[in-house]
């Protein structure tokens, strides 16, 4: 690449100077004046944005046992988070109890181990669910975790109409980028629309899905691919819900999105602005008439794949840039990564610094004082339009294949992500892309940051809990409920009521997941 040529991570060429002539009318704008809080929401989903209410400051946390994670949640709440974000271990994510043979070596490692309602009661001990918004990063077993959460809320005497939070519940990106799926696409989509339907009546303030571009980006996609693939997945969920007979103006209000924030500040801001505009147009074309059903609301997490094990303190600067990108782009909620996460799960100190980064941006930087502060920048407006144009091109390709499910089955998304990941790594290895401390400005100083360690005895602890649970519950009642779950899965009835009944009677996550494996099979 020529020394004077600059491109974004998505391959968009950057000019030396931008003037008003460089900002043509965008594809989605039609004849609309750009105002915050108004269609197509390029400038934000609220008229006053953060002057009215700051974004929700979350810190993604979960490790070891429910007891240990509960301590971290109280620590974070004490330090100023106003929303919890739960990470689950891999066995929980793919529907295995901690004592399953395939769980060995993974219990409590990448998140907290949750096997039963008792674990959820411990996880949220001392926390009133009606008073806190909880985001749960869980997909294939998201419906079971939601059932646990609802069962606990009922035990606490909460008003379910006031419970707020999100389950990720986005299975399509698991097939495309991440891999924690259980069932084939068709029954997985059925479970998701069951959740949409049940929550619309019983849990009206709950976000029933967080359609995730984050993991697509972590797998190596560009910013343009991140939004194109995510919005295409969103279209697939909306169409499936419409086919089930659900009202787009009802369930559309409870859809949320989850995006990544990387280091290219202006491309990331442009990405968020373009995405809102595109989703508004998509929802309008699918039949939405309620403005709130056309609004794209999203959570952001700073880029885990951008963190380096070399000179890890540099990650504090990276996370700060990414925080600014998310806020300048109009996020509704944000998690900031700890600087040590390329080495281990974050320590309490790293989690506190990450949270303080959000608080400093919110209260000291001034970027929250006005809506969409970069609007009108020739560069940002031109880049927003270019990102949108390139994303529509990818969306059109996916539409021609028949939508996201077919594009995933044909490995289109997976192959595109793999090519981008390869190209990004090639640029680092050739020095075309500079990563400070990795391929330039290296240091021989040893890294003395102590890693956060997880006790290797957690599986034994969880196994003993499970043994005690099975001895104390009513086995005949559990067997009858699991058989009813099997019957309803076969008949096509909504699964949420029977799953809630199952967890309330101490059926385990693995037992519920296995019952549905018998009916739906596993995706290979």
Short mmCIF file of C-alpha atoms in Angstrom, two decimals:
data_model
loop_
_atom_site.label_atom_id
_atom_site.label_comp_id
_atom_site.label_asym_id
_atom_site.label_seq_id
_atom_site.Cartn_x
_atom_site.Cartn_y
_atom_site.Cartn_z
CA UNK A 1 0.00 0.00 0.00
CA UNK A 2 1.37 3.41 -0.95
CA UNK A 3 2.55 5.48 2.00
CA UNK A 4 0.06 8.26 1.27
CA UNK A 5 -2.92 5.90 0.85
CA UNK A 6 -5.14 5.35 3.88
CA UNK A 7 -7.98 2.87 4.19
CA UNK A 8 -10.31 1.84 6.99
CA UNK A 9 -10.44 -1.69 8.35
CA UNK A 10 -13.29 -2.33 5.89
CA UNK A 11 -11.13 -1.26 2.95
CA UNK A 12 -12.79 2.13 2.44
CA UNK A 13 -10.31 4.62 1.00
CA UNK A 14 -9.86 7.78 3.06
CA UNK A 15 -9.29 11.09 1.28
CA UNK A 16 -6.76 13.65 2.47
CA UNK A 17 -9.53 16.23 2.87
CA UNK A 18 -13.32 16.16 2.93
CA UNK A 19 -15.55 18.98 1.73
CA UNK A 20 -19.32 19.39 1.40
CA UNK A 21 -19.26 17.93 -2.13
CA UNK A 22 -18.05 14.64 -0.63
CA UNK A 23 -21.34 14.08 1.20
CA UNK A 24 -24.00 12.87 -1.27
CA UNK A 25 -27.46 11.99 0.00
CA UNK A 26 -27.43 8.55 1.58
CA UNK A 27 -29.40 5.61 0.12
CA UNK A 28 -31.84 5.42 3.05
CA UNK A 29 -32.52 9.09 3.62
CA UNK A 30 -35.14 9.72 0.93
CA UNK A 31 -36.64 13.12 1.82
CA UNK A 32 -36.21 12.99 5.58
CA UNK A 33 -34.54 15.70 7.59
CA UNK A 34 -31.91 14.28 9.91
CA UNK A 35 -32.97 14.89 13.54
CA UNK A 36 -32.20 12.79 16.63
CA UNK A 37 -35.18 10.73 17.73
CA UNK A 38 -36.80 10.80 14.30
CA UNK A 39 -36.85 8.31 11.43
CA UNK A 40 -34.44 7.03 10.18
CA UNK A 41 -32.61 7.62 13.48
CA UNK A 42 -29.15 8.19 12.03
CA UNK A 43 -28.50 10.72 14.78
CA UNK A 44 -29.81 8.60 17.64
CA UNK A 45 -33.02 7.07 18.95
CA UNK A 46 -33.77 9.81 21.50
CA UNK A 47 -34.20 13.49 20.74
CA UNK A 48 -31.94 14.58 23.60
CA UNK A 49 -29.79 11.43 23.76
CA UNK A 50 -27.54 11.45 26.86
CA UNK A 51 -28.78 14.81 28.18
CA UNK A 52 -31.94 12.94 29.12
CA UNK A 53 -30.32 9.72 30.30
CA UNK A 54 -26.82 8.31 30.10
CA UNK A 55 -26.18 4.92 28.57
CA UNK A 56 -26.42 1.94 30.92
CA UNK A 57 -22.96 1.17 32.28
CA UNK A 58 -22.54 -2.59 32.44
CA UNK A 59 -19.55 -4.75 33.28
CA UNK A 60 -19.59 -8.25 31.80
CA UNK A 61 -18.77 -10.66 34.62
CA UNK A 62 -19.19 -14.28 35.53
CA UNK A 63 -16.72 -16.95 36.56
CA UNK A 64 -16.30 -19.92 38.86
CA UNK A 65 -19.35 -20.63 41.01
CA UNK A 66 -22.48 -18.55 41.52
CA UNK A 67 -21.13 -17.61 44.97
CA UNK A 68 -17.93 -16.12 43.52
CA UNK A 69 -19.71 -14.27 40.71
CA UNK A 70 -22.23 -12.84 43.20
CA UNK A 71 -19.35 -11.22 45.09
CA UNK A 72 -18.14 -9.56 41.87
CA UNK A 73 -21.66 -8.27 41.09
CA UNK A 74 -21.94 -6.62 44.50
CA UNK A 75 -18.47 -5.12 44.00
CA UNK A 76 -19.48 -3.68 40.61
CA UNK A 77 -22.81 -2.33 41.90
CA UNK A 78 -20.98 -0.66 44.77
CA UNK A 79 -18.63 0.98 42.26
CA UNK A 80 -21.38 2.45 40.11
CA UNK A 81 -22.57 -0.01 37.45
CA UNK A 82 -26.28 0.35 36.79
CA UNK A 83 -26.77 -2.86 34.85
CA UNK A 84 -25.40 -6.39 35.26
CA UNK A 85 -24.07 -8.49 32.38
CA UNK A 86 -23.67 -12.20 33.00
CA UNK A 87 -21.08 -14.46 31.38
CA UNK A 88 -21.79 -18.20 31.46
CA UNK A 89 -19.32 -21.06 31.18
CA UNK A 90 -19.24 -23.23 28.07
CA UNK A 91 -21.12 -26.23 29.53
CA UNK A 92 -24.00 -23.90 30.49
CA UNK A 93 -23.97 -22.36 27.02
CA UNK A 94 -24.25 -25.71 25.23
CA UNK A 95 -26.68 -27.39 27.60
CA UNK A 96 -24.57 -29.68 29.77
CA UNK A 97 -24.71 -29.92 33.55
CA UNK A 98 -21.39 -29.52 35.33
CA UNK A 99 -21.16 -33.25 36.06
CA UNK A 100 -21.52 -34.25 32.38
CA UNK A 101 -18.42 -35.93 30.93
CA UNK A 102 -18.10 -33.25 28.23
CA UNK A 103 -18.03 -30.50 30.89
CA UNK A 104 -14.72 -31.62 32.34
CA UNK A 105 -12.05 -28.93 32.18
CA UNK A 106 -14.53 -26.14 31.34
CA UNK A 107 -16.69 -25.70 34.43
CA UNK A 108 -16.57 -22.10 35.65
CA UNK A 109 -13.71 -21.18 33.31
CA UNK A 110 -15.15 -18.84 30.64
CA UNK A 111 -18.06 -17.77 32.81
CA UNK A 112 -20.19 -18.84 35.75
CA UNK A 113 -21.50 -22.40 36.02
CA UNK A 114 -25.31 -22.54 36.23
CA UNK A 115 -27.00 -25.93 36.58
CA UNK A 116 -30.23 -25.21 38.43
CA UNK A 117 -32.57 -22.63 39.93
CA UNK A 118 -30.55 -22.88 43.14
CA UNK A 119 -27.48 -21.57 41.31
CA UNK A 120 -29.45 -18.59 39.98
CA UNK A 121 -30.75 -17.86 43.49
CA UNK A 122 -27.15 -17.79 44.71
CA UNK A 123 -25.95 -15.75 41.71
CA UNK A 124 -28.37 -12.94 42.49
CA UNK A 125 -28.37 -13.25 46.29
CA UNK A 126 -29.00 -9.82 47.79
CA UNK A 127 -30.00 -8.31 44.43
CA UNK A 128 -33.65 -7.47 43.72
CA UNK A 129 -34.28 -8.32 40.08
CA UNK A 130 -36.97 -5.65 39.83
CA UNK A 131 -34.35 -3.00 40.66
CA UNK A 132 -31.62 -3.98 38.19
CA UNK A 133 -31.37 -4.52 34.42
CA UNK A 134 -29.62 -7.79 33.60
CA UNK A 135 -28.10 -8.80 30.29
CA UNK A 136 -27.34 -12.50 29.81
CA UNK A 137 -24.97 -13.56 27.04
CA UNK A 138 -26.51 -16.93 26.28
CA UNK A 139 -27.98 -18.34 23.08
CA UNK A 140 -28.78 -22.03 22.59
CA UNK A 141 -29.90 -22.33 26.23
CA UNK A 142 -31.10 -18.73 26.53
CA UNK A 143 -34.70 -19.83 27.04
CA UNK A 144 -33.67 -21.96 30.04
CA UNK A 145 -31.71 -19.12 31.64
CA UNK A 146 -34.68 -16.82 31.08
CA UNK A 147 -36.87 -19.40 32.81
CA UNK A 148 -34.46 -19.48 35.78
CA UNK A 149 -34.54 -15.68 35.95
CA UNK A 150 -38.34 -15.52 35.79
CA UNK A 151 -38.68 -18.23 38.43
CA UNK A 152 -36.39 -16.27 40.77
CA UNK A 153 -38.24 -13.02 40.10
CA UNK A 154 -41.51 -14.75 41.04
CA UNK A 155 -39.93 -16.08 44.26
CA UNK A 156 -38.82 -12.52 45.08
CA UNK A 157 -42.39 -11.30 44.59
CA UNK A 158 -41.40 -9.09 41.66
CA UNK A 159 -43.89 -7.59 39.23
CA UNK A 160 -42.94 -9.35 35.98
CA UNK A 161 -44.24 -6.39 33.96
CA UNK A 162 -41.42 -4.31 35.48
CA UNK A 163 -38.55 -6.77 34.99
CA UNK A 164 -35.98 -5.41 32.52
CA UNK A 165 -33.02 -6.97 30.77
CA UNK A 166 -31.91 -8.93 27.74
CA UNK A 167 -31.07 -12.45 26.70
CA UNK A 168 -28.76 -12.61 23.72
CA UNK A 169 -30.78 -15.47 22.17
CA UNK A 170 -29.12 -14.98 18.74
CA UNK A 171 -28.49 -18.45 17.38
CA UNK A 172 -27.77 -17.54 13.74
CA UNK A 173 -24.47 -15.87 14.59
CA UNK A 174 -23.51 -19.02 16.49
CA UNK A 175 -23.70 -21.01 13.26
CA UNK A 176 -21.85 -18.27 11.38
CA UNK A 177 -19.12 -17.24 13.78
CA UNK A 178 -19.06 -18.65 17.29
CA UNK A 179 -20.17 -22.26 17.60
CA UNK A 180 -22.19 -22.61 20.83
CA UNK A 181 -25.27 -24.05 19.15
CA UNK A 182 -27.17 -27.21 20.07
CA UNK A 183 -30.19 -27.73 17.84
CA UNK A 184 -30.56 -27.35 14.05
CA UNK A 185 -31.62 -23.95 12.68
CA UNK A 186 -35.36 -24.66 12.27
CA UNK A 187 -36.12 -25.75 15.87
CA UNK A 188 -33.72 -23.08 17.15
CA UNK A 189 -35.75 -20.42 15.33
CA UNK A 190 -38.94 -21.95 16.75
CA UNK A 191 -37.59 -21.57 20.32
CA UNK A 192 -36.69 -17.95 19.63
CA UNK A 193 -40.15 -17.07 18.34
CA UNK A 194 -41.67 -18.89 21.35
CA UNK A 195 -39.69 -16.48 23.53
CA UNK A 196 -40.90 -13.48 21.49
CA UNK A 197 -44.50 -14.62 21.88
CA UNK A 198 -44.36 -15.47 25.58
CA UNK A 199 -42.50 -12.31 26.61
CA UNK A 200 -44.89 -10.05 24.68
CA UNK A 201 -47.62 -11.16 27.11
CA UNK A 202 -45.73 -11.94 30.33
CA UNK A 203 -42.48 -9.93 30.30
CA UNK A 204 -43.30 -6.82 28.24
CA UNK A 205 -40.18 -4.80 29.13
CA UNK A 206 -37.73 -7.63 28.47
CA UNK A 207 -35.54 -7.47 25.35
CA UNK A 208 -36.24 -10.86 23.82
CA UNK A 209 -33.13 -11.00 21.65
CA UNK A 210 -29.83 -9.18 21.31
CA UNK A 211 -28.91 -9.67 17.68
CA UNK A 212 -25.16 -9.83 17.86
CA UNK A 213 -22.55 -8.43 15.55
CA UNK A 214 -20.00 -8.55 18.36
CA UNK A 215 -19.00 -12.16 17.85
CA UNK A 216 -19.02 -11.79 14.08
CA UNK A 217 -16.44 -9.02 14.50
CA UNK A 218 -14.47 -11.02 17.05
CA UNK A 219 -14.27 -13.86 14.51
CA UNK A 220 -12.48 -11.51 12.11
CA UNK A 221 -15.10 -9.63 10.10
CA UNK A 222 -14.80 -6.03 8.98
CA UNK A 223 -17.08 -3.29 10.31
CA UNK A 224 -19.14 -3.45 7.12
CA UNK A 225 -19.55 -7.24 7.35
CA UNK A 226 -20.43 -6.93 11.03
CA UNK A 227 -23.48 -4.78 10.34
CA UNK A 228 -24.51 -6.45 7.06
CA UNK A 229 -24.52 -9.95 8.55
CA UNK A 230 -26.12 -8.80 11.79
CA UNK A 231 -28.95 -6.92 10.11
CA UNK A 232 -29.55 -9.86 7.77
CA UNK A 233 -29.85 -12.12 10.81
CA UNK A 234 -32.24 -9.58 12.30
CA UNK A 235 -34.40 -9.75 9.17
CA UNK A 236 -34.54 -13.54 9.48
CA UNK A 237 -35.80 -13.33 13.07
CA UNK A 238 -38.41 -10.71 12.17
CA UNK A 239 -39.69 -12.76 9.22
CA UNK A 240 -39.88 -15.90 11.39
CA UNK A 241 -41.91 -14.01 14.00
CA UNK A 242 -44.25 -12.60 11.35
CA UNK A 243 -44.77 -16.11 9.95
CA UNK A 244 -45.73 -17.23 13.48
CA UNK A 245 -48.43 -14.55 13.43
CA UNK A 246 -46.77 -12.09 15.81
CA UNK A 247 -47.27 -8.34 15.46
CA UNK A 248 -44.12 -6.58 14.23
CA UNK A 249 -45.18 -3.41 16.05
CA UNK A 250 -45.21 -5.34 19.35
CA UNK A 251 -42.20 -7.67 19.19
CA UNK A 252 -40.23 -5.14 17.12
CA UNK A 253 -39.98 -2.86 20.15
CA UNK A 254 -38.22 -5.55 22.17
CA UNK A 255 -35.49 -6.38 19.65
CA UNK A 256 -32.05 -5.12 20.59
CA UNK A 257 -28.62 -5.40 19.03
CA UNK A 258 -25.10 -5.98 20.29
CA UNK A 259 -22.11 -4.51 18.49
CA UNK A 260 -18.35 -4.35 18.78
CA UNK A 261 -16.33 -1.16 19.15
CA UNK A 262 -12.87 -1.26 17.55
CA UNK A 263 -10.01 1.22 17.34
CA UNK A 264 -10.76 3.01 14.05
CA UNK A 265 -12.74 5.74 15.77
CA UNK A 266 -14.43 7.38 12.80
CA UNK A 267 -15.31 4.17 10.97
CA UNK A 268 -16.88 2.83 14.15
CA UNK A 269 -18.97 5.98 14.66
CA UNK A 270 -20.03 5.83 11.01
CA UNK A 271 -20.91 2.15 11.44
CA UNK A 272 -23.29 2.83 14.32
CA UNK A 273 -24.97 5.74 12.52
CA UNK A 274 -25.39 3.78 9.28
CA UNK A 275 -26.74 0.72 11.11
CA UNK A 276 -29.57 2.66 12.75
CA UNK A 277 -30.55 4.12 9.40
CA UNK A 278 -30.50 0.73 7.66
CA UNK A 279 -32.55 -1.05 10.33
CA UNK A 280 -35.22 1.66 10.26
CA UNK A 281 -35.60 1.13 6.53
CA UNK A 282 -35.62 -2.68 6.88
CA UNK A 283 -38.33 -2.64 9.55
CA UNK A 284 -40.43 -0.16 7.61
CA UNK A 285 -40.26 -2.37 4.52
CA UNK A 286 -41.25 -5.41 6.62
CA UNK A 287 -44.40 -3.61 7.73
CA UNK A 288 -43.56 -1.75 10.94
CA UNK A 289 -45.55 1.46 11.45
CA UNK A 290 -44.82 2.19 15.12
CA UNK A 291 -41.72 4.42 15.32
CA UNK A 292 -40.37 2.49 18.32
CA UNK A 293 -40.48 -0.75 16.33
CA UNK A 294 -38.18 0.86 13.75
CA UNK A 295 -35.59 2.09 16.26
CA UNK A 296 -32.34 0.17 16.52
CA UNK A 297 -31.29 0.08 20.15
CA UNK A 298 -27.95 -1.49 20.90
CA UNK A 299 -25.45 -2.55 23.52
CA UNK A 300 -21.75 -2.21 22.78
CA UNK A 301 -18.72 -4.04 24.10
CA UNK A 302 -15.21 -2.87 23.44
CA UNK A 303 -13.21 -5.13 21.15
CA UNK A 304 -11.82 -8.17 22.90
CA UNK A 305 -9.77 -9.19 19.86
CA UNK A 306 -8.03 -5.79 19.85
CA UNK A 307 -6.50 -6.38 23.29
CA UNK A 308 -2.84 -7.40 23.36
CA UNK A 309 -0.95 -9.58 25.81
CA UNK A 310 2.11 -7.49 24.99
CA UNK A 311 2.28 -4.25 27.03
CA UNK A 312 -1.25 -4.88 28.39
CA UNK A 313 -1.52 -1.44 30.01
CA UNK A 314 -1.78 -0.05 26.45
CA UNK A 315 -5.20 -1.68 26.36
CA UNK A 316 -6.51 1.04 28.67
CA UNK A 317 -5.93 3.53 25.84
CA UNK A 318 -7.54 1.21 23.29
CA UNK A 319 -10.61 0.76 25.47
CA UNK A 320 -10.87 4.53 25.93
CA UNK A 321 -10.91 5.09 22.16
CA UNK A 322 -13.50 2.35 21.75
CA UNK A 323 -15.63 3.83 24.54
CA UNK A 324 -15.61 7.17 22.73
CA UNK A 325 -16.61 5.44 19.49
CA UNK A 326 -19.58 3.75 21.16
CA UNK A 327 -20.77 6.91 22.89
CA UNK A 328 -20.24 9.17 19.88
CA UNK A 329 -22.13 6.53 17.89
CA UNK A 330 -25.11 6.63 20.25
CA UNK A 331 -25.03 3.34 22.17
CA UNK A 332 -27.73 2.57 24.75
CA UNK A 333 -25.52 0.43 26.95
CA UNK A 334 -21.81 -0.32 27.18
CA UNK A 335 -19.35 -2.81 28.62
CA UNK A 336 -15.68 -1.87 28.71
CA UNK A 337 -13.07 -4.64 28.75
CA UNK A 338 -10.41 -4.95 31.40
CA UNK A 339 -6.86 -4.22 30.26
CA UNK A 340 -5.69 -7.68 31.36
CA UNK A 341 -8.26 -9.73 29.42
CA UNK A 342 -5.71 -10.92 26.84
CA UNK A 343 -4.07 -12.70 29.78
CA UNK A 344 -6.99 -13.95 31.90
CA UNK A 345 -10.41 -13.07 33.18
CA UNK A 346 -10.29 -9.47 34.50
CA UNK A 347 -9.12 -8.83 38.04
CA UNK A 348 -11.16 -6.53 40.29
CA UNK A 349 -8.66 -3.72 39.64
CA UNK A 350 -8.95 -4.09 35.86
CA UNK A 351 -12.75 -4.21 36.05
CA UNK A 352 -12.76 -1.03 38.16
CA UNK A 353 -10.48 0.83 35.71
CA UNK A 354 -12.70 -0.28 32.83
CA UNK A 355 -15.80 1.05 34.61
CA UNK A 356 -14.02 4.30 35.55
CA UNK A 357 -13.19 4.76 31.84
CA UNK A 358 -16.91 4.91 31.10
CA UNK A 359 -17.54 7.24 34.01
CA UNK A 360 -14.75 9.64 32.96
CA UNK A 361 -16.11 9.75 29.40
CA UNK A 362 -19.63 10.34 30.76
CA UNK A 363 -18.87 13.01 33.33
CA UNK A 364 -15.59 14.67 32.29
CA UNK A 365 -15.20 14.56 28.50
CA UNK A 366 -18.24 16.58 27.40
CA UNK A 367 -19.14 14.13 24.61
CA UNK A 368 -22.48 13.34 26.27
CA UNK A 369 -23.60 16.99 26.35
CA UNK A 370 -25.21 17.09 22.91
CA UNK A 371 -26.84 14.58 20.60
CA UNK A 372 -24.67 13.12 17.81
CA UNK A 373 -21.78 15.58 18.26
CA UNK A 374 -19.94 14.47 15.09
CA UNK A 375 -22.95 15.11 12.83
CA UNK A 376 -22.15 17.53 10.03
CA UNK A 377 -18.51 16.51 9.84
CA UNK A 378 -17.87 16.10 6.12
CA UNK A 379 -15.68 13.09 6.88
CA UNK A 380 -18.12 11.35 9.26
CA UNK A 381 -21.15 11.97 7.05
CA UNK A 382 -19.34 10.72 3.94
CA UNK A 383 -18.02 7.68 5.80
CA UNK A 384 -21.49 6.90 7.20
CA UNK A 385 -22.84 6.87 3.65
CA UNK A 386 -19.99 4.72 2.32
CA UNK A 387 -20.32 2.17 5.12
CA UNK A 388 -24.05 1.99 4.47
CA UNK A 389 -23.62 1.56 0.73
CA UNK A 390 -21.13 -1.29 1.12
CA UNK A 391 -23.28 -2.98 3.76
CA UNK A 392 -26.36 -2.87 1.51
CA UNK A 393 -24.35 -4.64 -1.19
CA UNK A 394 -23.70 -7.56 1.19
CA UNK A 395 -27.29 -7.60 2.43
CA UNK A 396 -28.47 -7.83 -1.19
CA UNK A 397 -26.22 -10.85 -1.79
CA UNK A 398 -27.66 -12.59 1.27
CA UNK A 399 -31.22 -11.76 0.17
CA UNK A 400 -30.52 -13.37 -3.21
CA UNK A 401 -29.48 -16.57 -1.41
CA UNK A 402 -32.83 -16.60 0.39
CA UNK A 403 -31.75 -14.95 3.64
CA UNK A 404 -29.38 -15.58 6.53
CA UNK A 405 -30.22 -19.23 7.19
CA UNK A 406 -29.48 -20.16 3.58
CA UNK A 407 -26.36 -17.94 3.50
CA UNK A 408 -25.06 -19.71 6.60
CA UNK A 409 -25.90 -23.16 5.19
CA UNK A 410 -23.97 -22.23 2.03
CA UNK A 411 -21.05 -21.03 4.23
CA UNK A 412 -21.18 -17.58 2.62
CA UNK A 413 -20.88 -15.65 5.89
CA UNK A 414 -18.28 -18.01 7.34
CA UNK A 415 -16.09 -17.77 4.23
CA UNK A 416 -16.36 -13.96 4.08
CA UNK A 417 -15.38 -13.65 7.74
CA UNK A 418 -12.45 -16.07 7.28
CA UNK A 419 -11.12 -14.07 4.31
CA UNK A 420 -11.28 -10.83 6.27
CA UNK A 421 -9.59 -12.38 9.30
CA UNK A 422 -6.80 -13.73 7.10
CA UNK A 423 -6.27 -10.36 5.43
CA UNK A 424 -6.16 -8.52 8.77
CA UNK A 425 -3.55 -10.94 10.14
CA UNK A 426 -1.54 -10.72 6.92
CA UNK A 427 -1.39 -6.93 7.24
CA UNK A 428 -0.12 -7.22 10.82
CA UNK A 429 2.56 -9.73 9.88
CA UNK A 430 3.78 -7.65 6.93
CA UNK A 431 3.73 -4.45 8.98
CA UNK A 432 1.10 -2.76 6.80
CA UNK A 433 -1.03 -2.43 9.92
CA UNK A 434 0.75 -1.27 13.07
CA UNK A 435 -0.27 -2.72 16.42
CA UNK A 436 1.64 -0.85 19.11
CA UNK A 437 3.70 -3.19 21.25
CA UNK A 438 3.13 -6.14 18.91
CA UNK A 439 4.79 -5.40 15.57
CA UNK A 440 6.19 -1.96 16.42
CA UNK A 441 7.41 -0.18 19.55
CA UNK A 442 8.03 -3.53 21.23
CA UNK A 443 9.51 -3.76 24.70
CA UNK A 444 11.68 -6.38 26.37
CA UNK A 445 10.30 -5.55 29.81
CA UNK A 446 8.67 -8.59 31.45
CA UNK A 447 4.93 -8.60 32.07
CA UNK A 448 4.41 -8.71 35.83
CA UNK A 449 0.62 -8.49 35.87
CA UNK A 450 -0.75 -11.33 38.03
CA UNK A 451 -3.48 -13.28 36.16
CA UNK A 452 -6.90 -13.95 37.64
CA UNK A 453 -7.01 -17.66 38.49
CA UNK A 454 -10.00 -20.00 38.70
CA UNK A 455 -10.02 -22.81 41.26
CA UNK A 456 -9.76 -26.21 39.55
CA UNK A 457 -12.11 -27.78 42.14
CA UNK A 458 -15.21 -25.99 40.83
CA UNK A 459 -16.51 -29.02 38.92
CA UNK A 460 -16.43 -31.08 42.10
CA UNK A 461 -18.29 -28.34 43.99
CA UNK A 462 -20.99 -28.16 41.30
CA UNK A 463 -21.24 -31.95 41.10
CA UNK A 464 -21.88 -32.16 44.85
CA UNK A 465 -24.58 -29.48 44.55
CA UNK A 466 -26.25 -31.46 41.76
CA UNK A 467 -26.16 -34.69 43.77
CA UNK A 468 -27.81 -32.94 46.72
CA UNK A 469 -30.45 -31.34 44.45
CA UNK A 470 -31.41 -34.68 42.89
CA UNK A 471 -31.71 -36.32 46.31
CA UNK A 472 -33.99 -33.57 47.64
CA UNK A 473 -36.36 -32.99 44.71
CA UNK A 474 -39.40 -35.04 43.66
CA UNK A 475 -38.04 -37.36 40.93
CA UNK A 476 -41.46 -38.50 39.75
CA UNK A 477 -42.61 -34.91 39.31
CA UNK A 478 -39.45 -34.07 37.36
CA UNK A 479 -39.87 -37.07 35.06
CA UNK A 480 -43.49 -36.13 34.35
CA UNK A 481 -42.60 -32.52 33.56
CA UNK A 482 -39.74 -33.52 31.24
CA UNK A 483 -42.10 -35.90 29.41
CA UNK A 484 -44.59 -33.05 29.03
CA UNK A 485 -41.76 -30.90 27.66
CA UNK A 486 -41.00 -33.64 25.13
CA UNK A 487 -44.67 -33.80 24.11
CA UNK A 488 -45.01 -30.03 23.69
CA UNK A 489 -41.78 -29.82 21.70
CA UNK A 490 -43.22 -32.46 19.34
CA UNK A 491 -46.64 -30.82 19.08
CA UNK A 492 -45.41 -27.29 18.41
CA UNK A 493 -46.85 -25.63 21.53
CA UNK A 494 -45.04 -22.66 23.09
CA UNK A 495 -42.28 -24.11 25.27
CA UNK A 496 -41.73 -21.27 27.75
CA UNK A 497 -44.50 -22.15 30.28
CA UNK A 498 -43.42 -25.78 30.63
CA UNK A 499 -39.71 -24.85 30.84
CA UNK A 500 -40.50 -22.41 33.67
CA UNK A 501 -42.47 -25.16 35.43
CA UNK A 502 -39.52 -27.52 34.95
CA UNK A 503 -36.97 -25.19 36.54
CA UNK A 504 -39.35 -24.36 39.39
CA UNK A 505 -39.46 -28.10 40.15
CA UNK A 506 -35.65 -28.32 40.13
CA UNK A 507 -35.12 -29.92 36.74
CA UNK A 508 -31.57 -29.06 35.70
CA UNK A 509 -30.40 -27.14 32.66
CA UNK A 510 -28.81 -30.28 31.21
CA UNK A 511 -31.97 -32.34 31.67
CA UNK A 512 -34.10 -29.76 29.86
CA UNK A 513 -31.57 -29.39 27.03
CA UNK A 514 -31.24 -33.17 26.67
CA UNK A 515 -35.02 -33.64 26.51
CA UNK A 516 -35.11 -31.28 23.54
CA UNK A 517 -32.08 -32.99 21.98
CA UNK A 518 -34.22 -36.13 21.83
CA UNK A 519 -36.90 -34.26 19.87
CA UNK A 520 -34.89 -31.81 17.75
CA UNK A 521 -31.56 -33.58 17.35
CA UNK A 522 -28.20 -31.78 17.33
CA UNK A 523 -26.74 -29.59 14.62
CA UNK A 524 -23.53 -31.00 13.17
#
